[in-house]
Amino acid sequence: MRVLVAYSSKYGSTRGIADRIGERLRLAGHEVDVERCDDVEYPEGFDAFVVGAATYMFNWRKEARRFVRHNHELLASRPTWLFASGPLGTSRIDKEGNDVLAGAQPRQFADYEEELHPRGTMVFFGALDIDGLRGSDRILSWMPENDALPEGDFRDWDAIDAWADAVAAELATQPA
Ligand SMILES: Cc1cc2nc3c(=O)[nH]c(=O)nc-3n(C[C@H](O)[C@H](O)[C@H](O)COP(=O)(O)O)c2cc1C
């Protein structure tokens, strides 16, 4: 199947996740393009979609939201998966005993579940390099390190691979 992995990444860590998902789908025999959401020229040419973006201040990045808005009918009519990257740290459970990844779903996903009926949605741990922050994000570098935004690369490649392999397996069952 021809699969588009469309992503929106501010500092590059989500792009890395998108590239990795693309590689896994290719390994499973699919024909895959990995493109920034704003660079996608002909989405109609793909049979299936994986759309992913980083979460900032509880929102999926605007570029990805725009991509979904512009391609709403297409995404709703073909197999589509959504992912977000964001939470930082290694713990799956927070101090209150809540599931960190479930709690980090971007606000938009609830609506997308209703409107697009994606085959799956997923949240992956992200990465943060305080020294690399730009503009107003730099406010974080003036704050003492806190539990919510610890610095480091927390991307869980095993979880990413497992999810991508499940997507690939489901695509393999689709009629060509
Ligand atoms: C200013 C700022 C706000 C953030 N807000 C959130 C948030 O609301 N939820 C979340 O899960 N992660 C949040 N993060 C973490 C980022 O989503 C994480 O660093 C992500 O991996 C960045 O992806 P990128 O490198 O593709 O831009 C925030 C990070 C920064 C710097």
PDB file of C-alpha atoms and ligand atoms in Angstrom:
ATOM      1  CA  MET A   1       0.000   0.000   0.000  1.00  0.00           C
ATOM      2  CA  ARG A   2       1.084   3.598  -0.559  1.00  0.00           C
ATOM      3  CA  VAL A   3       1.269   5.165   2.876  1.00  0.00           C
ATOM      4  CA  LEU A   4       1.877   8.795   3.802  1.00  0.00           C
ATOM      5  CA  VAL A   5       3.473   9.539   7.146  1.00  0.00           C
ATOM      6  CA  ALA A   6       2.812  13.267   7.612  1.00  0.00           C
ATOM      7  CA  TYR A   7       4.345  14.991  10.615  1.00  0.00           C
ATOM      8  CA  SER A   8       4.761  18.325  12.349  1.00  0.00           C
ATOM      9  CA  SER A   9       7.806  18.790  14.550  1.00  0.00           C
ATOM     10  CA  LYS A  10       9.226  21.958  16.088  1.00  0.00           C
ATOM     11  CA  TYR A  11      12.634  20.737  17.284  1.00  0.00           C
ATOM     12  CA  GLY A  12      13.041  17.493  15.353  1.00  0.00           C
ATOM     13  CA  SER A  13      12.165  14.733  17.804  1.00  0.00           C
ATOM     14  CA  THR A  14       8.753  14.042  16.268  1.00  0.00           C
ATOM     15  CA  ARG A  15      10.329  14.009  12.829  1.00  0.00           C
ATOM     16  CA  GLY A  16      12.588  11.236  14.148  1.00  0.00           C
ATOM     17  CA  ILE A  17       9.548   9.253  15.255  1.00  0.00           C
ATOM     18  CA  ALA A  18       7.877   9.775  11.868  1.00  0.00           C
ATOM     19  CA  ASP A  19      11.029   8.612  10.056  1.00  0.00           C
ATOM     20  CA  ARG A  20      11.205   5.523  12.224  1.00  0.00           C
ATOM     21  CA  ILE A  21       7.542   4.652  11.595  1.00  0.00           C
ATOM     22  CA  GLY A  22       8.200   5.115   7.870  1.00  0.00           C
ATOM     23  CA  GLU A  23      11.168   2.724   8.020  1.00  0.00           C
ATOM     24  CA  ARG A  24       9.151   0.063   9.831  1.00  0.00           C
ATOM     25  CA  LEU A  25       6.285   0.305   7.345  1.00  0.00           C
ATOM     26  CA  ARG A  26       8.790  -0.040   4.476  1.00  0.00           C
ATOM     27  CA  LEU A  27      10.353  -3.081   6.120  1.00  0.00           C
ATOM     28  CA  ALA A  28       6.873  -4.612   6.117  1.00  0.00           C
ATOM     29  CA  GLY A  29       6.662  -4.072   2.349  1.00  0.00           C
ATOM     30  CA  HIS A  30       4.667  -0.852   2.078  1.00  0.00           C
ATOM     31  CA  GLU A  31       5.571   2.057  -0.169  1.00  0.00           C
ATOM     32  CA  VAL A  32       6.010   5.013   2.177  1.00  0.00           C
ATOM     33  CA  ASP A  33       6.583   8.755   1.936  1.00  0.00           C
ATOM     34  CA  VAL A  34       7.468  10.679   5.097  1.00  0.00           C
ATOM     35  CA  GLU A  35       6.718  14.373   4.682  1.00  0.00           C
ATOM     36  CA  ARG A  36       6.163  17.503   6.724  1.00  0.00           C
ATOM     37  CA  CYS A  37       2.440  18.257   6.817  1.00  0.00           C
ATOM     38  CA  ASP A  38       2.913  21.597   5.057  1.00  0.00           C
ATOM     39  CA  ASP A  39       4.953  19.987   2.261  1.00  0.00           C
ATOM     40  CA  VAL A  40       2.371  17.390   1.226  1.00  0.00           C
ATOM     41  CA  GLU A  41       1.241  18.225  -2.292  1.00  0.00           C
ATOM     42  CA  TYR A  42      -0.941  15.348  -3.408  1.00  0.00           C
ATOM     43  CA  PRO A  43      -2.436  13.461  -0.454  1.00  0.00           C
ATOM     44  CA  GLU A  44      -5.041  11.863  -2.750  1.00  0.00           C
ATOM     45  CA  GLY A  45      -2.250   9.652  -4.091  1.00  0.00           C
ATOM     46  CA  PHE A  46      -1.991   7.654  -0.861  1.00  0.00           C
ATOM     47  CA  ASP A  47      -4.038   4.663   0.298  1.00  0.00           C
ATOM     48  CA  ALA A  48      -3.477   5.213   4.007  1.00  0.00           C
ATOM     49  CA  PHE A  49      -2.211   7.871   6.397  1.00  0.00           C
ATOM     50  CA  VAL A  50      -0.247   8.171   9.610  1.00  0.00           C
ATOM     51  CA  VAL A  51      -0.342  11.749  10.903  1.00  0.00           C
ATOM     52  CA  GLY A  52       1.764  12.785  13.883  1.00  0.00           C
ATOM     53  CA  ALA A  53       2.764  15.935  15.702  1.00  0.00           C
ATOM     54  CA  ALA A  54       4.326  17.158  18.887  1.00  0.00           C
ATOM     55  CA  THR A  55       2.053  18.467  21.627  1.00  0.00           C
ATOM     56  CA  TYR A  56       2.677  21.963  22.983  1.00  0.00           C
ATOM     57  CA  MET A  57       0.568  23.420  25.790  1.00  0.00           C
ATOM     58  CA  PHE A  58      -1.891  20.518  25.450  1.00  0.00           C
ATOM     59  CA  ASN A  59      -2.418  21.119  21.712  1.00  0.00           C
ATOM     60  CA  TRP A  60      -1.305  19.147  18.693  1.00  0.00           C
ATOM     61  CA  ARG A  61       0.861  21.433  16.547  1.00  0.00           C
ATOM     62  CA  LYS A  62      -1.069  23.827  14.337  1.00  0.00           C
ATOM     63  CA  GLU A  63       0.486  22.555  11.109  1.00  0.00           C
ATOM     64  CA  ALA A  64      -0.937  19.086  11.749  1.00  0.00           C
ATOM     65  CA  ARG A  65      -4.339  20.488  12.707  1.00  0.00           C
ATOM     66  CA  ARG A  66      -4.392  22.401   9.430  1.00  0.00           C
ATOM     67  CA  PHE A  67      -3.462  19.233   7.530  1.00  0.00           C
ATOM     68  CA  VAL A  68      -6.367  17.374   9.121  1.00  0.00           C
ATOM     69  CA  ARG A  69      -8.764  20.253   8.416  1.00  0.00           C
ATOM     70  CA  HIS A  70      -7.761  20.480   4.744  1.00  0.00           C
ATOM     71  CA  ASN A  71      -7.865  16.735   4.187  1.00  0.00           C
ATOM     72  CA  HIS A  72     -10.712  15.867   6.471  1.00  0.00           C
ATOM     73  CA  GLU A  73     -12.822  13.832   4.040  1.00  0.00           C
ATOM     74  CA  LEU A  74      -9.848  11.998   2.628  1.00  0.00           C
ATOM     75  CA  LEU A  75      -8.584  10.984   6.068  1.00  0.00           C
ATOM     76  CA  ALA A  76     -12.049   9.922   7.165  1.00  0.00           C
ATOM     77  CA  SER A  77     -12.476   7.744   4.082  1.00  0.00           C
ATOM     78  CA  ARG A  78      -9.122   5.894   4.131  1.00  0.00           C
ATOM     79  CA  PRO A  79      -7.276   4.022   6.884  1.00  0.00           C
ATOM     80  CA  THR A  80      -5.753   6.680   9.131  1.00  0.00           C
ATOM     81  CA  TRP A  81      -3.718   6.575  12.331  1.00  0.00           C
ATOM     82  CA  LEU A  82      -2.795   9.540  14.511  1.00  0.00           C
ATOM     83  CA  PHE A  83       0.042   9.969  16.966  1.00  0.00           C
ATOM     84  CA  ALA A  84       1.312  12.664  19.273  1.00  0.00           C
ATOM     85  CA  SER A  85       4.656  13.040  20.956  1.00  0.00           C
ATOM     86  CA  GLY A  86       5.120  15.000  24.098  1.00  0.00           C
ATOM     87  CA  PRO A  87       5.339  13.653  27.611  1.00  0.00           C
ATOM     88  CA  LEU A  88       8.834  13.742  29.048  1.00  0.00           C
ATOM     89  CA  GLY A  89      10.300  11.314  31.546  1.00  0.00           C
ATOM     90  CA  THR A  90      10.249   7.562  31.827  1.00  0.00           C
ATOM     91  CA  SER A  91       7.421   6.903  34.211  1.00  0.00           C
ATOM     92  CA  ARG A  92       4.144   5.595  32.762  1.00  0.00           C
ATOM     93  CA  ILE A  93       2.273   6.507  35.955  1.00  0.00           C
ATOM     94  CA  ASP A  94       2.310   9.963  37.573  1.00  0.00           C
ATOM     95  CA  LYS A  95       2.303  10.836  41.283  1.00  0.00           C
ATOM     96  CA  GLU A  96      -1.497  10.680  41.422  1.00  0.00           C
ATOM     97  CA  GLY A  97      -1.456   7.213  39.898  1.00  0.00           C
ATOM     98  CA  ASN A  98      -2.720   8.333  36.479  1.00  0.00           C
ATOM     99  CA  ASP A  99      -1.525   6.969  33.118  1.00  0.00           C
ATOM    100  CA  VAL A 100       0.941   9.583  31.792  1.00  0.00           C
ATOM    101  CA  LEU A 101       0.410   8.789  28.110  1.00  0.00           C
ATOM    102  CA  ALA A 102      -3.379   8.784  28.360  1.00  0.00           C
ATOM    103  CA  GLY A 103      -3.248  12.119  30.213  1.00  0.00           C
ATOM    104  CA  ALA A 104      -1.001  13.629  27.526  1.00  0.00           C
ATOM    105  CA  GLN A 105      -3.434  13.185  24.639  1.00  0.00           C
ATOM    106  CA  PRO A 106      -3.630  16.505  22.786  1.00  0.00           C
ATOM    107  CA  ARG A 107      -6.972  18.269  23.132  1.00  0.00           C
ATOM    108  CA  GLN A 108      -7.852  17.676  19.494  1.00  0.00           C
ATOM    109  CA  PHE A 109      -7.836  13.872  19.632  1.00  0.00           C
ATOM    110  CA  ALA A 110     -11.275  13.551  21.208  1.00  0.00           C
ATOM    111  CA  ASP A 111     -12.825  15.441  18.286  1.00  0.00           C
ATOM    112  CA  TYR A 112     -10.751  13.552  15.743  1.00  0.00           C
ATOM    113  CA  GLU A 113     -11.981  10.242  17.170  1.00  0.00           C
ATOM    114  CA  GLU A 114     -15.530  11.367  16.389  1.00  0.00           C
ATOM    115  CA  GLU A 115     -14.841  12.999  13.034  1.00  0.00           C
ATOM    116  CA  LEU A 116     -12.187  10.824  11.428  1.00  0.00           C
ATOM    117  CA  HIS A 117     -12.696   7.470  13.137  1.00  0.00           C
ATOM    118  CA  PRO A 118      -8.966   6.773  13.041  1.00  0.00           C
ATOM    119  CA  ARG A 119      -7.885   3.127  13.184  1.00  0.00           C
ATOM    120  CA  GLY A 120      -5.740   4.093  16.145  1.00  0.00           C
ATOM    121  CA  THR A 121      -4.345   6.976  18.129  1.00  0.00           C
ATOM    122  CA  MET A 122      -1.139   6.899  20.138  1.00  0.00           C
ATOM    123  CA  VAL A 123       0.934   9.109  22.397  1.00  0.00           C
ATOM    124  CA  PHE A 124       4.697   8.586  22.534  1.00  0.00           C
ATOM    125  CA  PHE A 125       7.221   9.992  24.965  1.00  0.00           C
ATOM    126  CA  GLY A 126       9.165  12.896  23.440  1.00  0.00           C
ATOM    127  CA  ALA A 127      12.467  14.687  23.892  1.00  0.00           C
ATOM    128  CA  LEU A 128      13.542  18.051  25.231  1.00  0.00           C
ATOM    129  CA  ASP A 129      16.865  19.861  24.833  1.00  0.00           C
ATOM    130  CA  ILE A 130      16.580  23.009  26.946  1.00  0.00           C
ATOM    131  CA  ASP A 131      19.596  24.696  25.295  1.00  0.00           C
ATOM    132  CA  GLY A 132      18.033  24.255  21.863  1.00  0.00           C
ATOM    133  CA  LEU A 133      14.763  26.058  22.696  1.00  0.00           C
ATOM    134  CA  ARG A 134      13.885  29.172  20.693  1.00  0.00           C
ATOM    135  CA  GLY A 135      11.679  32.206  21.199  1.00  0.00           C
ATOM    136  CA  SER A 136       9.162  32.125  24.036  1.00  0.00           C
ATOM    137  CA  ASP A 137       9.936  28.430  24.696  1.00  0.00           C
ATOM    138  CA  ARG A 138      13.199  29.654  26.230  1.00  0.00           C
ATOM    139  CA  ILE A 139      11.277  30.686  29.296  1.00  0.00           C
ATOM    140  CA  LEU A 140      11.768  27.059  30.363  1.00  0.00           C
ATOM    141  CA  SER A 141      15.524  27.519  30.515  1.00  0.00           C
ATOM    142  CA  TRP A 142      15.074  30.143  33.240  1.00  0.00           C
ATOM    143  CA  MET A 143      12.984  27.853  35.401  1.00  0.00           C
ATOM    144  CA  PRO A 144      14.374  25.289  37.802  1.00  0.00           C
ATOM    145  CA  GLU A 145      14.124  21.799  36.339  1.00  0.00           C
ATOM    146  CA  ASN A 146      10.666  20.468  37.083  1.00  0.00           C
ATOM    147  CA  ASP A 147       8.935  17.126  37.038  1.00  0.00           C
ATOM    148  CA  ALA A 148       6.605  17.992  34.166  1.00  0.00           C
ATOM    149  CA  LEU A 149       9.306  18.982  31.672  1.00  0.00           C
ATOM    150  CA  PRO A 150      12.514  17.114  32.497  1.00  0.00           C
ATOM    151  CA  GLU A 151      15.290  17.383  29.926  1.00  0.00           C
ATOM    152  CA  GLY A 152      16.404  14.410  27.837  1.00  0.00           C
ATOM    153  CA  ASP A 153      15.458  12.095  24.990  1.00  0.00           C
ATOM    154  CA  PHE A 154      12.697   9.827  26.263  1.00  0.00           C
ATOM    155  CA  ARG A 155      11.527   8.468  22.915  1.00  0.00           C
ATOM    156  CA  ASP A 156      10.639   4.804  23.410  1.00  0.00           C
ATOM    157  CA  TRP A 157      11.816   3.168  20.195  1.00  0.00           C
ATOM    158  CA  ASP A 158      10.471  -0.247  21.177  1.00  0.00           C
ATOM    159  CA  ALA A 159       6.994   1.218  21.692  1.00  0.00           C
ATOM    160  CA  ILE A 160       7.263   3.146  18.405  1.00  0.00           C
ATOM    161  CA  ASP A 161       8.365   0.024  16.509  1.00  0.00           C
ATOM    162  CA  ALA A 162       5.615  -2.071  18.059  1.00  0.00           C
ATOM    163  CA  TRP A 163       2.949   0.461  17.111  1.00  0.00           C
ATOM    164  CA  ALA A 164       4.312   0.855  13.563  1.00  0.00           C
ATOM    165  CA  ASP A 165       4.396  -2.931  13.145  1.00  0.00           C
ATOM    166  CA  ALA A 166       0.758  -3.156  14.265  1.00  0.00           C
ATOM    167  CA  VAL A 167      -0.170  -0.475  11.719  1.00  0.00           C
ATOM    168  CA  ALA A 168       1.736  -2.371   9.011  1.00  0.00           C
ATOM    169  CA  ALA A 169      -0.004  -5.625   9.919  1.00  0.00           C
ATOM    170  CA  GLU A 170      -3.433  -4.030   9.772  1.00  0.00           C
ATOM    171  CA  LEU A 171      -2.634  -2.437   6.407  1.00  0.00           C
ATOM    172  CA  ALA A 172      -1.615  -5.825   5.082  1.00  0.00           C
ATOM    173  CA  THR A 173      -5.181  -7.020   5.622  1.00  0.00           C
ATOM    174  CA  GLN A 174      -6.660  -4.179   3.524  1.00  0.00           C
ATOM    175  CA  PRO A 175      -7.897  -4.929   0.023  1.00  0.00           C
ATOM    176  CA  ALA A 176      -5.461  -3.378  -2.496  1.00  0.00           C
TER     177      ALA A 176
HETATM  178  C1  LIG B   1       7.066  25.106  25.835  1.00  0.00           C
HETATM  179  C2  LIG B   1       6.790  23.626  25.791  1.00  0.00           C
HETATM  180  C3  LIG B   1       5.503  23.172  26.043  1.00  0.00           C
HETATM  181  C4  LIG B   1       5.211  21.796  26.021  1.00  0.00           C
HETATM  182  N1  LIG B   1       3.938  21.376  26.283  1.00  0.00           N
HETATM  183  C5  LIG B   1       3.671  20.042  26.288  1.00  0.00           C
HETATM  184  C6  LIG B   1       2.354  19.557  26.572  1.00  0.00           C
HETATM  185  O1  LIG B   1       1.408  20.312  26.801  1.00  0.00           O
HETATM  186  N2  LIG B   1       2.140  18.220  26.575  1.00  0.00           N
HETATM  187  C7  LIG B   1       3.157  17.332  26.318  1.00  0.00           C
HETATM  188  O2  LIG B   1       2.918  16.124  26.354  1.00  0.00           O
HETATM  189  N3  LIG B   1       4.415  17.758  26.015  1.00  0.00           N
HETATM  190  C8  LIG B   1       4.689  19.083  25.995  1.00  0.00           C
HETATM  191  N4  LIG B   1       5.953  19.529  25.705  1.00  0.00           N
HETATM  192  C9  LIG B   1       6.993  18.551  25.357  1.00  0.00           C
HETATM  193  C10 LIG B   1       7.156  18.435  23.834  1.00  0.00           C
HETATM  194  O3  LIG B   1       5.965  17.999  23.239  1.00  0.00           O
HETATM  195  C11 LIG B   1       8.289  17.437  23.553  1.00  0.00           C
HETATM  196  O4  LIG B   1       9.484  18.074  23.909  1.00  0.00           O
HETATM  197  C12 LIG B   1       8.285  16.956  22.116  1.00  0.00           C
HETATM  198  O5  LIG B   1       9.086  15.791  22.021  1.00  0.00           O
HETATM  199  C13 LIG B   1       8.795  18.016  21.158  1.00  0.00           C
HETATM  200  O6  LIG B   1       8.726  17.543  19.840  1.00  0.00           O
HETATM  201  P1  LIG B   1       9.528  18.227  18.645  1.00  0.00           P
HETATM  202  O7  LIG B   1      11.012  18.067  18.920  1.00  0.00           O
HETATM  203  O8  LIG B   1       9.114  17.429  17.449  1.00  0.00           O
HETATM  204  O9  LIG B   1       9.109  19.652  18.555  1.00  0.00           O
HETATM  205  C14 LIG B   1       6.257  20.875  25.713  1.00  0.00           C
HETATM  206  C15 LIG B   1       7.546  21.351  25.439  1.00  0.00           C
HETATM  207  C16 LIG B   1       7.824  22.701  25.473  1.00  0.00           C
HETATM  208  C17 LIG B   1       9.227  23.158  25.177  1.00  0.00           C
END
